[in-house]
XYZ file of C-alpha atoms in Angstrom:
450
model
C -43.121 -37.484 59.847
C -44.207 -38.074 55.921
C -47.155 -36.272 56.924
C -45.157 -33.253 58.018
C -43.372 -33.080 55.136
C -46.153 -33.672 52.703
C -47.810 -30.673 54.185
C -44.553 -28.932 53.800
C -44.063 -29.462 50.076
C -47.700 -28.953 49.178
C -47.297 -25.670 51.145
C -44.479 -24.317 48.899
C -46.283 -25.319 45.570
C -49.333 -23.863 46.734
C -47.134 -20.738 47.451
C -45.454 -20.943 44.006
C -48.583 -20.674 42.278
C -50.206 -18.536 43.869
C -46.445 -16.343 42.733
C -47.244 -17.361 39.214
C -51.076 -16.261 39.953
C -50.285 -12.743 41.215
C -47.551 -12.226 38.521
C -50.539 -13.320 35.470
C -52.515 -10.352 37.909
C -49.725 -7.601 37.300
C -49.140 -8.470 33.477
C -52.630 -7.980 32.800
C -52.801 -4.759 34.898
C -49.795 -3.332 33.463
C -49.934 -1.220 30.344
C -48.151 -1.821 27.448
C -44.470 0.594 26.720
C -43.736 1.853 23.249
C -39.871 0.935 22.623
C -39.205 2.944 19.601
C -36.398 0.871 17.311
C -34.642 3.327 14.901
C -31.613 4.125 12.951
C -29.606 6.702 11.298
C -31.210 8.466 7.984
C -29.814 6.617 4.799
C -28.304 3.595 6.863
C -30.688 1.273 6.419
C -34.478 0.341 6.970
C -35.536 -1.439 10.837
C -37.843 -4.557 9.778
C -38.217 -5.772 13.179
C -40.149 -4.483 15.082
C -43.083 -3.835 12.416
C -42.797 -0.061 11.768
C -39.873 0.359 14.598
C -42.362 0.395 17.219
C -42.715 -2.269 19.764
C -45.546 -2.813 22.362
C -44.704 -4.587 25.081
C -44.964 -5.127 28.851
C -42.338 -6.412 31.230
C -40.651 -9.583 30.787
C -41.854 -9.465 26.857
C -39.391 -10.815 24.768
C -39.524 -8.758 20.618
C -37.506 -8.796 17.476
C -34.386 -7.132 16.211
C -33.057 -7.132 12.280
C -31.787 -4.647 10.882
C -31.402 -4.497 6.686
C -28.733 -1.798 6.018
C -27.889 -0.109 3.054
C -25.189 -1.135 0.858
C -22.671 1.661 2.011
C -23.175 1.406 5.940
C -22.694 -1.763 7.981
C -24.320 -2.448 11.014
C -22.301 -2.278 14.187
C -24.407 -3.017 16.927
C -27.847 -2.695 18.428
C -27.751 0.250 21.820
C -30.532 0.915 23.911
C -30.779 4.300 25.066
C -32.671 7.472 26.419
C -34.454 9.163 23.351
C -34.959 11.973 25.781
C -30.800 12.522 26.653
C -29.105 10.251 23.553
C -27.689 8.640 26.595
C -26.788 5.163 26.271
C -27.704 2.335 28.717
C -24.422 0.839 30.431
C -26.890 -2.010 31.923
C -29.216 -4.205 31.776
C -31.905 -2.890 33.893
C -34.652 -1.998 31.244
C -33.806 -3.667 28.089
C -31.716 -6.922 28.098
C -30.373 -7.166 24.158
C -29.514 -10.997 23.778
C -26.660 -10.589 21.585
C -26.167 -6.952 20.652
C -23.840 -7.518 17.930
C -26.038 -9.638 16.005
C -27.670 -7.857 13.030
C -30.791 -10.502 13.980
C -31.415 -10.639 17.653
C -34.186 -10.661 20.327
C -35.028 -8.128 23.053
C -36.775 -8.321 26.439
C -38.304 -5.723 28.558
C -36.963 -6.176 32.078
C -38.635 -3.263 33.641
C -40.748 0.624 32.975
C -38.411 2.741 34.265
C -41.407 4.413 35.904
C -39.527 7.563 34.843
C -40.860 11.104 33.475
C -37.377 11.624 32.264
C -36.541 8.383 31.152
C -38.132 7.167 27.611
C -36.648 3.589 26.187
C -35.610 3.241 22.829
C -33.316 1.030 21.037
C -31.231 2.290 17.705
C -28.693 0.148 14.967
C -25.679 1.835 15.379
C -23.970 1.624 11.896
C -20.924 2.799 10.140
C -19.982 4.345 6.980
C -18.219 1.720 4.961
C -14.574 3.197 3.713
C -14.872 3.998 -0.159
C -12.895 4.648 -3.472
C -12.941 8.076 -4.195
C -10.268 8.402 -6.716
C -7.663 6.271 -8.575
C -4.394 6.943 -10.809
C -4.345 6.007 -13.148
C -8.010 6.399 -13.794
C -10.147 3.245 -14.078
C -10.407 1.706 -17.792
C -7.972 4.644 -19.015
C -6.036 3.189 -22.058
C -2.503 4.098 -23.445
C -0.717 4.137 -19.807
C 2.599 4.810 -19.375
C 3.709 1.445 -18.262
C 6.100 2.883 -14.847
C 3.013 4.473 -13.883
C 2.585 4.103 -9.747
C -1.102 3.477 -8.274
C -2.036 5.219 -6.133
C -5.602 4.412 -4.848
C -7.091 7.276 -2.782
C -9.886 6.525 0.347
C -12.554 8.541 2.029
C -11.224 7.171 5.406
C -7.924 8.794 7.408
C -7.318 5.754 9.890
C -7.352 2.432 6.975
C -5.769 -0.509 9.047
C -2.441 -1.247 8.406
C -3.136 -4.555 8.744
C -5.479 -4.380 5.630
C -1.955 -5.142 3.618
C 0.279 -6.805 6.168
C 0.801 -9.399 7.925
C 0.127 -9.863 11.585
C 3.021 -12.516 13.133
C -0.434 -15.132 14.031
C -1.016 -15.037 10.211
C 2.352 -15.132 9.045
C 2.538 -18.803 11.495
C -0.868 -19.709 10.237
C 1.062 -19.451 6.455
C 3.790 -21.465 7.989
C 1.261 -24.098 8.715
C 0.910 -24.646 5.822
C 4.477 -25.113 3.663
C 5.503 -21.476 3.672
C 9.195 -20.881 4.692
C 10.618 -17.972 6.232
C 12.097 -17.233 2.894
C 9.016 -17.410 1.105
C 7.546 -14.115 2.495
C 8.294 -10.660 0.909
C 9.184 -8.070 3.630
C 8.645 -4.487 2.737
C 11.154 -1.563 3.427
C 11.951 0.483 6.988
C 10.846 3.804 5.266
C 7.433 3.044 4.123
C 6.428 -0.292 5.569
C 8.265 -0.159 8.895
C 9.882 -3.715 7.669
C 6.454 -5.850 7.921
C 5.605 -8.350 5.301
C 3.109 -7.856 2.524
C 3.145 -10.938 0.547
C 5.066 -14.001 -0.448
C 6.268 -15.963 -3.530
C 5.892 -19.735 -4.915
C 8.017 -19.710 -7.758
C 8.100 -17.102 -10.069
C 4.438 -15.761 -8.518
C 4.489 -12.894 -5.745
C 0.627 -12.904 -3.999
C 0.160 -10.080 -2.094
C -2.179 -9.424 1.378
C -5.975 -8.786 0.457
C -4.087 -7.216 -3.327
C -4.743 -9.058 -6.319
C -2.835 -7.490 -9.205
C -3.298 -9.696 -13.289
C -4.430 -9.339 -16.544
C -7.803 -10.606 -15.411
C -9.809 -10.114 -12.776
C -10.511 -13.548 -12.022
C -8.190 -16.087 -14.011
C -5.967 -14.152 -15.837
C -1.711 -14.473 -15.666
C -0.683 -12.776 -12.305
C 0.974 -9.478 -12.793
C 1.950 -8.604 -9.008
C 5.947 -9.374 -9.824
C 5.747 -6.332 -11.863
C 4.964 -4.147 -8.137
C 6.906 -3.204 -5.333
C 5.762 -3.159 -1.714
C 2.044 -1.909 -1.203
C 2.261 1.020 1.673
C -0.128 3.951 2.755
C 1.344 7.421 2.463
C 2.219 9.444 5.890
C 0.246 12.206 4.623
C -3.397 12.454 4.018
C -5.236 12.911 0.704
C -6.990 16.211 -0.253
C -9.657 14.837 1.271
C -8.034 14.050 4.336
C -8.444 10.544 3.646
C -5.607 7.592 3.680
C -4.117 6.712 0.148
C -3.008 3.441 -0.702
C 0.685 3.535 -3.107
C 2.244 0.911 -5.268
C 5.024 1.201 -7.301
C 5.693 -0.630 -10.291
C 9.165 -2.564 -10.652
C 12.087 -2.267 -12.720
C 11.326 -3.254 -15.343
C 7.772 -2.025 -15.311
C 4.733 -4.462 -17.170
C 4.417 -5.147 -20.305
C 2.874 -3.027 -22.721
C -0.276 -3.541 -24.513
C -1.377 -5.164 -21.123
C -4.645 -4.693 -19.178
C -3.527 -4.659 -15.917
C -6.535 -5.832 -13.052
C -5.529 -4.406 -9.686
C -8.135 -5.939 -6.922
C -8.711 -5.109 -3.090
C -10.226 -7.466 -1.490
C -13.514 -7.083 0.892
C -11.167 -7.195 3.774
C -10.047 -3.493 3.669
C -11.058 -1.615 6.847
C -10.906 0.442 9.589
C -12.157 0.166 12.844
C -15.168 1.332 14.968
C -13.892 0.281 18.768
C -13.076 -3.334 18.316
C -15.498 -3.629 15.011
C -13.595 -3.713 11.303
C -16.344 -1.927 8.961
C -14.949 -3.136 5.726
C -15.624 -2.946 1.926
C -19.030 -4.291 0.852
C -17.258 -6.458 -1.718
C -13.985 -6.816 -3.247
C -13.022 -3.499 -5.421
C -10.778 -3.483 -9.146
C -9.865 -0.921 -10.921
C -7.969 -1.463 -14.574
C -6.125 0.367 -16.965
C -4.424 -0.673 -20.406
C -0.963 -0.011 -20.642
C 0.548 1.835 -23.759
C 0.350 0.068 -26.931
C 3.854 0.653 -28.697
C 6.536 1.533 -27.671
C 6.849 4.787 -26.654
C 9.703 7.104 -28.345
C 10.749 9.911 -25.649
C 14.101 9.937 -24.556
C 15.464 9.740 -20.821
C 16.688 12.804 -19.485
C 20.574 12.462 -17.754
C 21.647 16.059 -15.673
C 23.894 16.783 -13.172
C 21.857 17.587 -9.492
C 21.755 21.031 -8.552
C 24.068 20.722 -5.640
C 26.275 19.686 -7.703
C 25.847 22.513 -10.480
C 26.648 25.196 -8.148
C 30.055 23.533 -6.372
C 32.478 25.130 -8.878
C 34.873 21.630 -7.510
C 32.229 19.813 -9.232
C 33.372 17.361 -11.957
C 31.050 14.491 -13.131
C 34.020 11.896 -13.377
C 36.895 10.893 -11.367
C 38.719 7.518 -11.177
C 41.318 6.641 -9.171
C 45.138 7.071 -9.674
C 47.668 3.837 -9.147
C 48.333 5.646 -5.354
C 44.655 5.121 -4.577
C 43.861 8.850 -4.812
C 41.030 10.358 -6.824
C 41.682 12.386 -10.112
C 39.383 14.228 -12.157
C 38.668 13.902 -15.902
C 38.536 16.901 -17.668
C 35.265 17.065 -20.051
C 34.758 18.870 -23.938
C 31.685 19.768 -25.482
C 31.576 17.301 -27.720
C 33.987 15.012 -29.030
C 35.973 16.748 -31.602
C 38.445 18.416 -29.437
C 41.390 16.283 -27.468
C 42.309 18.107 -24.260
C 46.047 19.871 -23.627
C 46.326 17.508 -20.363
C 44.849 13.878 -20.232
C 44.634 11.713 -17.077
C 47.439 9.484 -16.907
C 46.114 5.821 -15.391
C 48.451 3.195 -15.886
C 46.167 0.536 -13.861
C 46.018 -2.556 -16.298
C 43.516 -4.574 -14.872
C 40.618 -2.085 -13.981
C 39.929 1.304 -14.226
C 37.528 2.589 -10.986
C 34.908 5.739 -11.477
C 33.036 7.355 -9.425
C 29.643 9.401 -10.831
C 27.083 12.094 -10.063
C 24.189 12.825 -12.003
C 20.602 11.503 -12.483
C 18.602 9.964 -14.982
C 15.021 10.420 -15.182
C 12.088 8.529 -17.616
C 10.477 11.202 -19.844
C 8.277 8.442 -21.431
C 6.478 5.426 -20.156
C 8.314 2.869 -19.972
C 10.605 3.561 -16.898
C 14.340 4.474 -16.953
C 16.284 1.096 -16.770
C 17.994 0.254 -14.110
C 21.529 0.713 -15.702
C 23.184 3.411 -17.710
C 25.744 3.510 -20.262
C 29.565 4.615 -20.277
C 30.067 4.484 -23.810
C 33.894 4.667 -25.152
C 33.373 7.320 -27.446
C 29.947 9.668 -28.806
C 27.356 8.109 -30.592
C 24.391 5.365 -30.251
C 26.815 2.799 -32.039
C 29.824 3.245 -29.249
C 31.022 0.513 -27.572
C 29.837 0.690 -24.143
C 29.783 -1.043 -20.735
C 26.152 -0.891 -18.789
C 27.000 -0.085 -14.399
C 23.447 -0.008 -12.528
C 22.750 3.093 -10.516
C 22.917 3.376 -7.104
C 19.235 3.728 -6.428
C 16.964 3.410 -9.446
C 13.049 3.685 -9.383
C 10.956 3.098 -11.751
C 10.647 6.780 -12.540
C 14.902 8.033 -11.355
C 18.385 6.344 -11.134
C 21.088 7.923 -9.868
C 24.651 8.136 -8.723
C 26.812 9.938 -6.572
C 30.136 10.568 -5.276
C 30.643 7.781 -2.921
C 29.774 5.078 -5.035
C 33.045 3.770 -6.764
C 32.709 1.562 -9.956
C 35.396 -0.919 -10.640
C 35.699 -1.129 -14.655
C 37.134 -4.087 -16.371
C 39.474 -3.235 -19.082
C 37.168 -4.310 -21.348
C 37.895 -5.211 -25.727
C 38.158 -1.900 -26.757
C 40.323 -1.012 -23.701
C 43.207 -3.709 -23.985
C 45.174 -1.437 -26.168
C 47.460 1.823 -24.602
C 45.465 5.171 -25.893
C 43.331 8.332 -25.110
C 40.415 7.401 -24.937
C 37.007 9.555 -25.076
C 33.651 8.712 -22.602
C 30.350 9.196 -22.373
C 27.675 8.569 -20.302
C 23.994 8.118 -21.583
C 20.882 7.003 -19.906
C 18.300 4.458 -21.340
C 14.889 3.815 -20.885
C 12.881 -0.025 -21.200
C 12.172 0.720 -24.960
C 15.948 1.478 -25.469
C 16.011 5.001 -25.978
C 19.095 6.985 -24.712
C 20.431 10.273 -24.316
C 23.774 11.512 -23.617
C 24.854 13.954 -20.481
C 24.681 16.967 -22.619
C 26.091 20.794 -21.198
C 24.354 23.776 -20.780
C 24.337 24.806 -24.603
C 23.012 21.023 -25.175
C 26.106 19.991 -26.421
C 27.279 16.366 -25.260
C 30.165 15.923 -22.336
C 33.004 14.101 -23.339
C 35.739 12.797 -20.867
C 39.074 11.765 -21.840
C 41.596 9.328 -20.089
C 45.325 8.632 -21.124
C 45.569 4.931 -20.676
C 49.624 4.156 -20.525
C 49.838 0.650 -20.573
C 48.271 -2.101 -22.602
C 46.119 -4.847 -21.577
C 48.722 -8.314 -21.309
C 47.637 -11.361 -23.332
C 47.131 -14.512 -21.805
């Protein structure tokens, strides 16, 4: 019986090698296939093989690497047909060992013994997305200090998630200390509600945006911007364009402001982010002095042409809404005043708007002054909506006035309404011949004493 099976297993070894033998036999019978290795003009340079040529017979193993050029990255090594551009869906000539390695190996399984059929392997690469314009322009000087940036790509499909938060990062952040509270959620109109950043303290930090007076250590600036978002539309260029809006109030002036995107900005090639080469800034220096333009107040044009119009109206002590009569100017007292006899608040409603001729961004309240003139007493309301560009009212909003000091006392009184800027400049709601609206109320009761 051992003798059997002695015989047996020297019979299968002597078979093996005599396999091995005959294989050695067809190696060095077969000829040797030329794999051409290339890659797209201007993408980068093939360094292995030697001159993107390999030699090789079945069951040789080569090398892959790739060195691209600084505006492509490499997505992934394909073996094709050179003769169709047809790509392999198999592994039944070439077997790449990991084809999303930029340094990889290669084996040839098999000549596809093929007139029609010619190997070759290419680096299939991707255009990395670029700056191609910026407002306001890099290293420009004397910047209005409301400007928005708006920061313009080559590429029309940028990933959203390039500046918000997916809901695994977000927990990751939790990890880590961050509350719920903590994060800064964008708004339903531009940033369909997703989060962009979060705060410690008095410091917002924003996804893959770095916005300071340095580029690397300087005092962080991002407070001073609203939520980052891509416009709907694209750019002249048909490429996606990246918007942020400054705050109310805007920065400083006399401020470098750094604004840095990190290398993470992409878009995708299948399930492959091709992303910046490395992190981008632009900067700009924001106007030195104050700047000296006044705001601009008017009435909307809706409004201009709806002969009910009437800027002011408050309301009378049976809850219904009267309207003030206005002057041009100041020096003439109406026939018929308003009577309010409310002592405890007087409630307006407006319509007009208010926009920033200047730099530094309308504020983000206006004036109703008792009376004409920059030294009037006044009382400052905020708008309704206020960017840092436009504030405005309209009908629906209803401000509740306290009788203030200079109201206590029974009286006609005079109003006007100016708008101011961050530098304190105002200007009045002035009439068609420039002349400044005045509204008068007949205030019948005095303010008690307590």
């Amino acid at each position: 019986m051992v003798f059997l099976f002695c015989s047996c297993e020297n019979f299968l070894k002597a078979q093996g090698t005599a396999d091995v033998i005959q294989q050695a036999i067809d190696y060095a019978n077969s000829t040797k296939y030329s794999i051409k290795v290339e890659s797209e003009k201007g993408s980068g340079i093939v360094t292995k093989p030697a001159a993107g040529e390999a030699l090789v017979k079945p069951s040789d193993i080569f090398n892959l690497s790739f060195s691209s050029e600084s505006d492509s990255q490499f997505i992934k090594w394909e073996a094709y047909n050179s003769k169709t551009g047809e790509a392999f869906t198999d592994n039944t000539y070439l077997q790449i060992e990991n084809p999303l390695m930029i340094d990889t190996t290669c084996t040839f399984v098999k000549d596809p013994e093929n007139e029609n059929i010619q190997l070759a392997i290419r680096a299939v690469t991707a255009k990395r997305p670029r700056i191609i314009r910026a407002t306001p322009v890099d290293q420009e000087t004397g910047v209005p200090r409301n400007s928005t940036v708006c920061i313009s790509f080559d590429k029309s499909n940028m990933n959203s998630d390039c500046i918000y938060y997916t809901e695994e990062e977000m927990q990751a952040l939790k990890e880590l200390g961050l509350k719920d509270s903590d994060f800064l959620q964008g708004d339903n109109e531009h940033c369909n509600g997703r989060y962009y950043g979060y705060k410690k303290g008095d410091v917002h930090f924003f996804k893959n945006i770095q916005i300071g007076s340095s580029p690397v250590n300087g005092s962080s600036l991002t407070k001073y911007f609203y939520d980052p978002y891509w416009e709907k539309d694209p750019n002249d260029l048909g490429g996606s364009t990246l918007v942020i809006q400054t705050t109310n109030p805007p920065p400083p002036k006399n401020v470098v402001v750094y604004v840095t995107l990190a290398k993470d900005f992409c878009y995708y090639v299948g399930d492959i982010a091709v992303t910046f080469r490395e992190e981008n800034t632009i900067s700009y220096k924001t106007m030195t002095d104050k700047e000296s333009k006044t705001p601009k107040i008017s009435v909307p044009e809706d409004s201009q042409n709806n002969k009910d119009y009437h800027v002011i109206k408050f309301k009378n002590a049976n809850g219904e809404f009267e309207t003030l009569p206005y002057v041009k100017g100041n020096q003439t007292t109406p026939n018929i005043i308003p009577v309010c006899d409310d002592v405890n608040y007087i409630t307006l409603s407006f319509s007009f708007s208010a926009t920033d001729e200047g730099g530094s961004g309308i504020a983000n309240r206006f004036r109703l002054c008792c009376g004409d003139g920059m030294d009037a007493p006044s009382i400052e309301i905020p708008y309704c909506n206020v960017t840092p560009d436009t504030g405005y009212t309209q009908w629906s909003e209803e401000y509740i006035i306290p009788r203030s000091s200079y109201l206590r006392s029974a009286g006609k009184y005079c109003f006007t309404l100016r708008a101011i800027d961050n530098d304190g400049n105002s200007a009045p709601l002035l009439y068609e011949e420039q002349q400044v609206l005045c509204f008068w109320l007949h205030l019948t009761q005095s303010e008690p004493n307590y």
